[in-house]
Coordinates of C-alpha atoms in Angstrom, one line a residue:
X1 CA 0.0 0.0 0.0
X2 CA 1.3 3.3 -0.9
X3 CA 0.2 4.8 2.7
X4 CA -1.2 3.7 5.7
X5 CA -4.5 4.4 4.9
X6 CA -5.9 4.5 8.8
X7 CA -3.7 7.7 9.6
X8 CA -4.8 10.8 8.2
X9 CA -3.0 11.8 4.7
X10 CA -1.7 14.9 6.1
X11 CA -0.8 15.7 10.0
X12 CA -1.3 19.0 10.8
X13 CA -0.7 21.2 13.9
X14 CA -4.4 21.5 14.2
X15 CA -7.0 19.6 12.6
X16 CA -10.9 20.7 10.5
X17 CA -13.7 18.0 12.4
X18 CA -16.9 18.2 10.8
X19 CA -19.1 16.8 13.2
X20 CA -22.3 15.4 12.5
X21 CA -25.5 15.4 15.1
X22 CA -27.4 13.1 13.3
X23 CA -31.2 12.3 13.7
X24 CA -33.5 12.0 17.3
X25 CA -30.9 10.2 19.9
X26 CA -28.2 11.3 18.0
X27 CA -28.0 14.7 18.7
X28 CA -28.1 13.6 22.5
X29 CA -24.8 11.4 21.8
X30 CA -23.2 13.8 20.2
X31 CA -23.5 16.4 22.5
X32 CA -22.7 13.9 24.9
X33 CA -19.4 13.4 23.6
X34 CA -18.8 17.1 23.1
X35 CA -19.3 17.3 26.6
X36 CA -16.1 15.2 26.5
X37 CA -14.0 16.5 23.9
X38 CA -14.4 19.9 24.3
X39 CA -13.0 19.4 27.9
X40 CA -9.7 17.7 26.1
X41 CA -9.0 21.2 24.6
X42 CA -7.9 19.3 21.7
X43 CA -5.9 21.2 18.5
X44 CA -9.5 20.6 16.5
X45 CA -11.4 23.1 15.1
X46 CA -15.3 22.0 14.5
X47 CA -17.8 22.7 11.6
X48 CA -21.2 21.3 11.5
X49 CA -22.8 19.6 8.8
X50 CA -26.2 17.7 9.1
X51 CA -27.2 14.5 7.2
X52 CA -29.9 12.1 7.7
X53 CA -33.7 11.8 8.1
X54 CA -34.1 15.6 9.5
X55 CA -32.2 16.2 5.6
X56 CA -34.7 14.3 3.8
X57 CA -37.9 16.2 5.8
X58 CA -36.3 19.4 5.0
X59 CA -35.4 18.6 1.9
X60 CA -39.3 17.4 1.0
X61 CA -40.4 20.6 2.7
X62 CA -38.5 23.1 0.6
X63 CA -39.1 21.1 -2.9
X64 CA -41.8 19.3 -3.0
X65 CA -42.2 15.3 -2.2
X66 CA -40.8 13.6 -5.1
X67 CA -39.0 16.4 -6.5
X68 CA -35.4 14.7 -7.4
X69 CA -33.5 17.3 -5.2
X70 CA -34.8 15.8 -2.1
X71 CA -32.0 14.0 -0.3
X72 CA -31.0 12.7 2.8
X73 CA -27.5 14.6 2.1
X74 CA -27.6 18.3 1.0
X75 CA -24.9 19.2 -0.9
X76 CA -23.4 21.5 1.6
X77 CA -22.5 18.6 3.8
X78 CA -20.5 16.7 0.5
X79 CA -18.3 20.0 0.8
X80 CA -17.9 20.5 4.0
X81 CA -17.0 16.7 4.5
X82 CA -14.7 16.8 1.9
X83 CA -12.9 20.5 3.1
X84 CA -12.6 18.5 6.7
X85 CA -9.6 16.4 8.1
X86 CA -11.7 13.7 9.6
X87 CA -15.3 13.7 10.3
X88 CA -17.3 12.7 13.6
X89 CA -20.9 11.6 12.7
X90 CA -23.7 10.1 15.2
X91 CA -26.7 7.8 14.8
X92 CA -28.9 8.4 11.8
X93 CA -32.4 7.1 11.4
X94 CA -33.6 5.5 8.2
X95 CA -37.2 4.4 7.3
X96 CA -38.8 1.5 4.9
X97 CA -41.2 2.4 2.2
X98 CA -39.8 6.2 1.5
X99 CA -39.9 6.7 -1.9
X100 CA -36.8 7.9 -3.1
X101 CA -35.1 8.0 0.3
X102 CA -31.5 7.1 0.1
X103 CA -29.6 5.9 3.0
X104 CA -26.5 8.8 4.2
X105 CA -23.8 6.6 4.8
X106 CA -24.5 4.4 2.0
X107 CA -24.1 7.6 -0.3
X108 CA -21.3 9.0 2.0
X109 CA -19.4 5.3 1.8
X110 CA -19.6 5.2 -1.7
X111 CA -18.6 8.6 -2.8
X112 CA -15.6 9.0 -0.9
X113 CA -14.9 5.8 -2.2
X114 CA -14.6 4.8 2.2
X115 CA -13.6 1.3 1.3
X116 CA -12.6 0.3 4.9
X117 CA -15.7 -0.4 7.7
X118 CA -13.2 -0.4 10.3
X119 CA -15.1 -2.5 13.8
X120 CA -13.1 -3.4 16.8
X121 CA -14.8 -5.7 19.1
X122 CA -12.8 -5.3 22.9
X123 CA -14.1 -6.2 26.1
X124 CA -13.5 -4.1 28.1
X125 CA -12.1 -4.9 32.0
X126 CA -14.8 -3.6 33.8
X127 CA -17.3 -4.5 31.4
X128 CA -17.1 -7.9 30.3
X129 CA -18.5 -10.3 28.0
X130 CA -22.2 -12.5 28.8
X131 CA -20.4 -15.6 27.5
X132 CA -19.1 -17.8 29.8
X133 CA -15.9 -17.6 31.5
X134 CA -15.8 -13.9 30.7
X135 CA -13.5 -14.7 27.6
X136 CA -11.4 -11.5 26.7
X137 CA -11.8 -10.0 23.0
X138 CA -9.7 -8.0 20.9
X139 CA -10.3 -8.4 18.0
X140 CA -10.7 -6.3 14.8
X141 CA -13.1 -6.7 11.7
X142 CA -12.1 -5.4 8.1
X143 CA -15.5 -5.0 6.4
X144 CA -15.3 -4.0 2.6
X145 CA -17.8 -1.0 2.6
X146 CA -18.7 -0.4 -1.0
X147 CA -19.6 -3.2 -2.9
X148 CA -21.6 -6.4 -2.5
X149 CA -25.2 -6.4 -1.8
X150 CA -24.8 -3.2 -0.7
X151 CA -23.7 -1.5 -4.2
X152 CA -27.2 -0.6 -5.0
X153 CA -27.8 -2.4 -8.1
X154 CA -30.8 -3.2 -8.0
X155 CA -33.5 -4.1 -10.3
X156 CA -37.6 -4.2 -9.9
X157 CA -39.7 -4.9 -11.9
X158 CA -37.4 -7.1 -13.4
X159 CA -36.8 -6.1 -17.3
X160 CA -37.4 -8.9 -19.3
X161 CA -34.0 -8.5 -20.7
X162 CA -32.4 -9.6 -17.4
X163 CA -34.0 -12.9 -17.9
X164 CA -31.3 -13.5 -20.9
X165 CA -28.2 -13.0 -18.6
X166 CA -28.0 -16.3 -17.3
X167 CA -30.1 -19.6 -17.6
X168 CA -30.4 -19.9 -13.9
X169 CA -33.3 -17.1 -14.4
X170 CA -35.4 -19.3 -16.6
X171 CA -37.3 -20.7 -13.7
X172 CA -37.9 -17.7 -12.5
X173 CA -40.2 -16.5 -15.4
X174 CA -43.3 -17.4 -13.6
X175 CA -42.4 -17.0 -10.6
X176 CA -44.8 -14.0 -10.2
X177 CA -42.7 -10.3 -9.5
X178 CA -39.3 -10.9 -9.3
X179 CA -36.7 -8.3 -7.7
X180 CA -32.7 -8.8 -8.5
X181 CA -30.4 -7.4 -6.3
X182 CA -26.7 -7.6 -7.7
X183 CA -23.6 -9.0 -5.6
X184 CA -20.8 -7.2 -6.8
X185 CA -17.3 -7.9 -6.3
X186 CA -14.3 -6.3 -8.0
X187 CA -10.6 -7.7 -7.6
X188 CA -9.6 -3.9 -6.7
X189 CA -12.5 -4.2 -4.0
X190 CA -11.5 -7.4 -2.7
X191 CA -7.6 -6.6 -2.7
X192 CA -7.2 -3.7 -1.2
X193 CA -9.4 -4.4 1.7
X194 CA -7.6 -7.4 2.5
X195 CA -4.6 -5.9 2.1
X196 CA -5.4 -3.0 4.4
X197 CA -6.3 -6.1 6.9
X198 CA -2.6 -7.8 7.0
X199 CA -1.4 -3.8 7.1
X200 CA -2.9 -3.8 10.0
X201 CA -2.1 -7.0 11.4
X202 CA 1.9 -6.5 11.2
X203 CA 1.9 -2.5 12.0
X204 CA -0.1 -3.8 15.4
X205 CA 1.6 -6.8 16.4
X206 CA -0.8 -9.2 15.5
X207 CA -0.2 -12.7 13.5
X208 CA -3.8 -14.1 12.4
X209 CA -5.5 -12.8 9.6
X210 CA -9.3 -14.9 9.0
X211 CA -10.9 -14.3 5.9
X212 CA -14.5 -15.1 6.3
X213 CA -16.7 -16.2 3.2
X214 CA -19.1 -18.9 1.3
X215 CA -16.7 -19.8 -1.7
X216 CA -17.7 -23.2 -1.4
X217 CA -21.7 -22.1 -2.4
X218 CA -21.4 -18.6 -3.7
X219 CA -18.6 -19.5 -6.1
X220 CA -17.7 -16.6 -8.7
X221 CA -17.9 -13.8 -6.0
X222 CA -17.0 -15.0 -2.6
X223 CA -14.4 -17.5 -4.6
X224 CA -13.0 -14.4 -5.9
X225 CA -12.3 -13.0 -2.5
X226 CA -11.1 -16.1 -1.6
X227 CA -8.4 -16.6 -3.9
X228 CA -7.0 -13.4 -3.6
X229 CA -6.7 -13.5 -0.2
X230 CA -4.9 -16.7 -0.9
X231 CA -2.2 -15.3 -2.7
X232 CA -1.8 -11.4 -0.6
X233 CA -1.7 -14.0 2.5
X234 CA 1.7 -16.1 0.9
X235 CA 3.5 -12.2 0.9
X236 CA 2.5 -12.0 4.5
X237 CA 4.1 -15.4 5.9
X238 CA 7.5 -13.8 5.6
X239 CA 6.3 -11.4 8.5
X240 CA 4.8 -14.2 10.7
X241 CA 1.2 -13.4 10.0
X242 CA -0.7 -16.5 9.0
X243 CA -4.1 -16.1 6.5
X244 CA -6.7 -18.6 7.3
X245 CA -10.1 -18.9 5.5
X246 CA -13.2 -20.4 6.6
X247 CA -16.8 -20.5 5.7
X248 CA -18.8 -17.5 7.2
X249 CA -21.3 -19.0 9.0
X250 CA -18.5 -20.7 10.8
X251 CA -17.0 -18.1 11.6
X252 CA -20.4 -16.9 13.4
X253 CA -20.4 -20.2 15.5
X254 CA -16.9 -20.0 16.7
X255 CA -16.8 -16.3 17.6
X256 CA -19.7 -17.7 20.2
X257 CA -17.7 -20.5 21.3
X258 CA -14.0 -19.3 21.2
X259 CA -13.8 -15.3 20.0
X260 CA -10.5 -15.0 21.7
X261 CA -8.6 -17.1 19.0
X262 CA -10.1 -14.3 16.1
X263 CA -7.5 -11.1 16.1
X264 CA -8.0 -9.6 12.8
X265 CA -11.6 -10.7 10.0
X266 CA -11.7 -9.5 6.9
X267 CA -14.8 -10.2 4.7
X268 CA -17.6 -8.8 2.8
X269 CA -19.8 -5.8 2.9
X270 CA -22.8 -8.0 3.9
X271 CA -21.1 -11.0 5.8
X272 CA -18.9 -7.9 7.8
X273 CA -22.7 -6.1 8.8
X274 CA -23.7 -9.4 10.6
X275 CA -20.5 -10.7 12.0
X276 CA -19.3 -7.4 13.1
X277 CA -22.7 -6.6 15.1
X278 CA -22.4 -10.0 16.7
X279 CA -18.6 -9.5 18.1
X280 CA -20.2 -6.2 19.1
X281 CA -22.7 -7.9 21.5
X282 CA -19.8 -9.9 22.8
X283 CA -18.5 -7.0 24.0
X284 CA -21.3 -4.7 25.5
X285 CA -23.4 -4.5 22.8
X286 CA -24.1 -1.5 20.4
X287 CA -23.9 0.9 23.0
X288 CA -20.1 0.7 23.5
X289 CA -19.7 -0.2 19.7
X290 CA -17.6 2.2 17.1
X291 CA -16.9 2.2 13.7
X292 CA -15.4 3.9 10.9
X293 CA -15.7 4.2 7.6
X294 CA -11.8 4.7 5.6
X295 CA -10.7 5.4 2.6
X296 CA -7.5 7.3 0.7
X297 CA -8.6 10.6 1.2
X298 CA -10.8 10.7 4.2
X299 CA -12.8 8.9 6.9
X300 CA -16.1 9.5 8.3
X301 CA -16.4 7.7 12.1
X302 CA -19.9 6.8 13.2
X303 CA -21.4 4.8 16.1
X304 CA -23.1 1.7 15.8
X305 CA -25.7 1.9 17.8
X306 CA -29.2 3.7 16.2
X307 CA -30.9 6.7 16.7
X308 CA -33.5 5.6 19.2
X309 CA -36.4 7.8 18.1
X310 CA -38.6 6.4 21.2
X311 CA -36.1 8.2 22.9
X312 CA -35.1 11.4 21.4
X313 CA -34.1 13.9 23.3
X314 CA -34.8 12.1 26.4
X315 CA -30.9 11.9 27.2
X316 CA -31.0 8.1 27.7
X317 CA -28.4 6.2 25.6
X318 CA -25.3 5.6 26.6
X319 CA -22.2 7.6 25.2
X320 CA -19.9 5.0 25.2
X321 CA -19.9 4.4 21.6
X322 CA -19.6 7.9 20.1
X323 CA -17.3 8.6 22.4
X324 CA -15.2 5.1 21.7
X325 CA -15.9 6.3 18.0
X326 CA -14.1 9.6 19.1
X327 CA -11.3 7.4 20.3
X328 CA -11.0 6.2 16.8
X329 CA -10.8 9.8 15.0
X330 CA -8.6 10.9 17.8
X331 CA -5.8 7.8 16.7
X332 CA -6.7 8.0 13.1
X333 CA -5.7 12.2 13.1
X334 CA -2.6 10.8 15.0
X335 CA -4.2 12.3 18.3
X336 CA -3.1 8.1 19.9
X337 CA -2.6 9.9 23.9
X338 CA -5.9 11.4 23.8
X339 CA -7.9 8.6 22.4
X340 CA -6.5 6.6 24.8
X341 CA -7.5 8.6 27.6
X342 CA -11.3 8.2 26.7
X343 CA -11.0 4.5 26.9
X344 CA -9.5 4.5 30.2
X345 CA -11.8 7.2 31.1
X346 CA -14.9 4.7 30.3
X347 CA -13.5 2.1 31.9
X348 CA -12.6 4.3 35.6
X349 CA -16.3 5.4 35.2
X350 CA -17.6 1.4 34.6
X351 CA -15.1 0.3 37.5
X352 CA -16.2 3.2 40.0
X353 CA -20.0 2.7 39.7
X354 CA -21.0 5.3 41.3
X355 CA -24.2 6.9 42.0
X356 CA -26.0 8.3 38.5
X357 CA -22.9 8.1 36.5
X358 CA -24.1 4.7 34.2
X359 CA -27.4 4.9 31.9
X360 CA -30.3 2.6 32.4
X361 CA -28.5 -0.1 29.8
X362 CA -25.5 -0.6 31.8
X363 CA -27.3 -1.0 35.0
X364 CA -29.7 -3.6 33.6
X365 CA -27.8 -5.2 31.3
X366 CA -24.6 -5.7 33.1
X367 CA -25.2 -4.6 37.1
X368 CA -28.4 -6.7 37.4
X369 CA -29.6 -3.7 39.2
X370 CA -33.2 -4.1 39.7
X371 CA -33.9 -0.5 40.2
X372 CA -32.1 0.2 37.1
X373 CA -34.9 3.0 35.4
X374 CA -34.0 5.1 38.8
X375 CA -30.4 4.9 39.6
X376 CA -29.9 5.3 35.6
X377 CA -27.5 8.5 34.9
X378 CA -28.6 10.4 32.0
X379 CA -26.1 10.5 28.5
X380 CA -24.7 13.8 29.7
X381 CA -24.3 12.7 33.1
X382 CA -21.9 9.4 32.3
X383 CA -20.4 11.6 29.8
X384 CA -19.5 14.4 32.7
X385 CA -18.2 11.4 34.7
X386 CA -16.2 10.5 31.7
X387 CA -15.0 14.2 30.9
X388 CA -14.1 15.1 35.0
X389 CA -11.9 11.9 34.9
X390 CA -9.8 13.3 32.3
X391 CA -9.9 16.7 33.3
X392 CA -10.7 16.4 37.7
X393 CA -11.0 20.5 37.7
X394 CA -14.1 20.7 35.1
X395 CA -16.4 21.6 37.6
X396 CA -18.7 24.7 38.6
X397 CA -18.9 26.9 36.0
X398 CA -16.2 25.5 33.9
X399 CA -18.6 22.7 33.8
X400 CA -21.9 24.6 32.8
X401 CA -20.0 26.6 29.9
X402 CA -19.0 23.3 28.3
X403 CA -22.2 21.6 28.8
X404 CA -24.1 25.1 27.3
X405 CA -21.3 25.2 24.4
X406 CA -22.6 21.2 23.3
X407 CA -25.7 21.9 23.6
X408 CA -25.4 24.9 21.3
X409 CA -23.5 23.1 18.7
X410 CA -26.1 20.5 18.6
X411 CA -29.2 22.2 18.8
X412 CA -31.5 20.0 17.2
X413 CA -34.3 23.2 16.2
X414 CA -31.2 24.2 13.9
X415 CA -29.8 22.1 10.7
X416 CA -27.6 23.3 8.0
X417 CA -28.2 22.6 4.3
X418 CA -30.3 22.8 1.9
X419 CA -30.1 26.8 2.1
X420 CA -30.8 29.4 -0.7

């Protein structure tokens, strides 16, 4: 690889974030981890952008439902994204039978060309794992983020022309309506992700790369993967990193019996969605799960957890995982100390367990408290825990300013795009 592609392109004395409050519980994440990172006094200047369901209301508002302008990206967001060093996004919501509606990060993913969905799975000490014997995780899955199931090339109704393709459709002619969804794989696609995963492997240490497919049923695509991950993993022995390959839904079994012996996974756009959710809930579940999405030029880091509407604005979800998501723009700007010290921060705050300092999730899910709905902190309460462990004197009105300073910067009455 020319670069190291999970390092920004150009280190700078001070970095451009464009952040990204997302939709409903989003904003309350967000501002959440402002609370955090605006206490770091960190050499980052922030811009907002919006993207997202509230984009695709306003966007239907101003032109007119099925107008082709509407969007759940406005165009001032593309710019402002690609004028940024890094960008922070939280939880967006997406909704089923919108006509027209395109997902964000879908259109985000694929034109920045973000090739790398970049999803560690770590327990963490004071945390844990619900499988027995507590097993500790560290692993980290290389999804490829632009191709697959998820290029969207899709077809319905079917034209009859697509029948032709392939005689494997002929049975299909009366089969009623007929959809087609195409599985695209390129050998660019599949080389450079899996190349980017044994990068990885030997700048970090680590000497198992698993390449995780169904070349044995799905034979032209996944056997494509397959094969060159064959020959990239023969240039890697030299360094002591060894490539294994085995079937995905394997892969999903063992990660339940033995997840400890899985360091690095690289795979598929759509196998990487399922198996990297479930190392996630091996490891405290979506609410302490971050992402990011990687490519030459850029990265945009996002949570994995969802928006919550049900709880929107309610300041209930845990901001673990936008701010473990921070952690992950802090190290990719080359910010490693600071990261760091959000992890450990989490982890004090999980160990402690104090009064009102862990939301409703953690208390129920992994403190078996039964009054869990009224010891529960709210996000910016477990977040101020967080913040005064990194910084003991944010306090009094040091405090308030910073918590009035995120709340500005994610007022949810206020998006931008979309303008005249």
């Amino acid at each position: 690889m020319s670069r190291n592609v999970l390092k920004v392109k150009e280190r700078k004395d001070r970095y451009k974030v464009c952040y990204m409050p997302g939709d409903d519980s989003g904003f309350d994440m967000m501002e959440g981890a402002l609370v955090v990172l605006l206490s770091m006094d960190l050499p980052i200047d922030w811009v907002r952008a919006d993207l997202g369901w509230c984009m695709w209301e306003k966007s239907v508002n101003k032109f007119g439902q099925g107008d082709p302008r509407c969007n759940t990206v406005p165009p001032e967001t593309i710019d402002k994204i690609r004028s940024s060093d890094a960008t922070l996004m939280a939880a967006i919501t997406s909704k089923s039978g919108v006509k027209g509606f395109k997902s964000a990060i879908l259109q985000m993913r694929q034109l920045f060309d973000l090739y790398i969905n970049l999803r560690p799975a770590k327990t963490l000490p004071d945390l844990g794992s619900p499988l027995k014997g507590d097993p500790k995780i560290d692993l980290v899955l290389f999804r490829e983020n632009t191709e697959d199931l998820y290029s969207a090339v899709e077809f319905h109704p079917l034209p009859e022309e697509m029948f032709n393709l392939h005689k494997g459709m002929e049975r299909f002619r009366k089969m009623g309506d007929v959809a087609v969804s195409w599985r695209v794989f390129s050998s660019v696609g599949c080389e450079r992700i899996i190349r980017a995963a044994f990068e990885y492997a030997k700048s970090t240490g680590r000497t198992k790369v698993h390449c995780c497919n169904k070349a044995n049923v799905i034979r032209e695509t996944d056997g494509m993967m397959k094969r060159i991950f064959l020959e990239v993993a023969k240039e890697y022995e030299q360094y002591g990193i060894a490539g294994i390959e085995e079937n995905a839904d394997a892969t999903a079994m063992w990660l339940i019996k033995n997840p400890q012996d899985y360091q690095v996974i690289v795979t598929s756009n759509v196998f990487g969605d399922i198996l990297s959710d479930e190392a996630s809930q091996l490891t405290g579940g979506l609410g302490f799960a971050p992402s990011g999405n990687i490519g030459e030029n850029t990265a945009i880091f996002e949570p994995c957890s969802g928006s919550v509407p049900k709880y929107a604005h309610q300041y209930r979800v845990n901001p673990s995982a936008m701010l473990l998501t921070s952690k992950m723009m802090l190290e990719y700007l080359g910010l490693d100390q600071a990261g760091q010290k959000i992890e450990w921060a989490i982890n004090e705050v999980l160990k402690e367990n104090r009064p009102k300092t862990l939301t409703y999730d953690i208390l129920r899910d992994f403190r078996n408290d039964p009054d869990w709905e009224r010891n529960a902190a709210s996000t910016i309460e477990m977040a101020t825990a967080i913040a005064q462990k990194i910084n003991p004197s944010l306090t009094d009105s040091t405090l308030e300013d910073i918590k009035a300073k995120a709340r500005e910067m994610c007022d949810w009455t206020k998006t931008f795009g979309f303008e005249d």
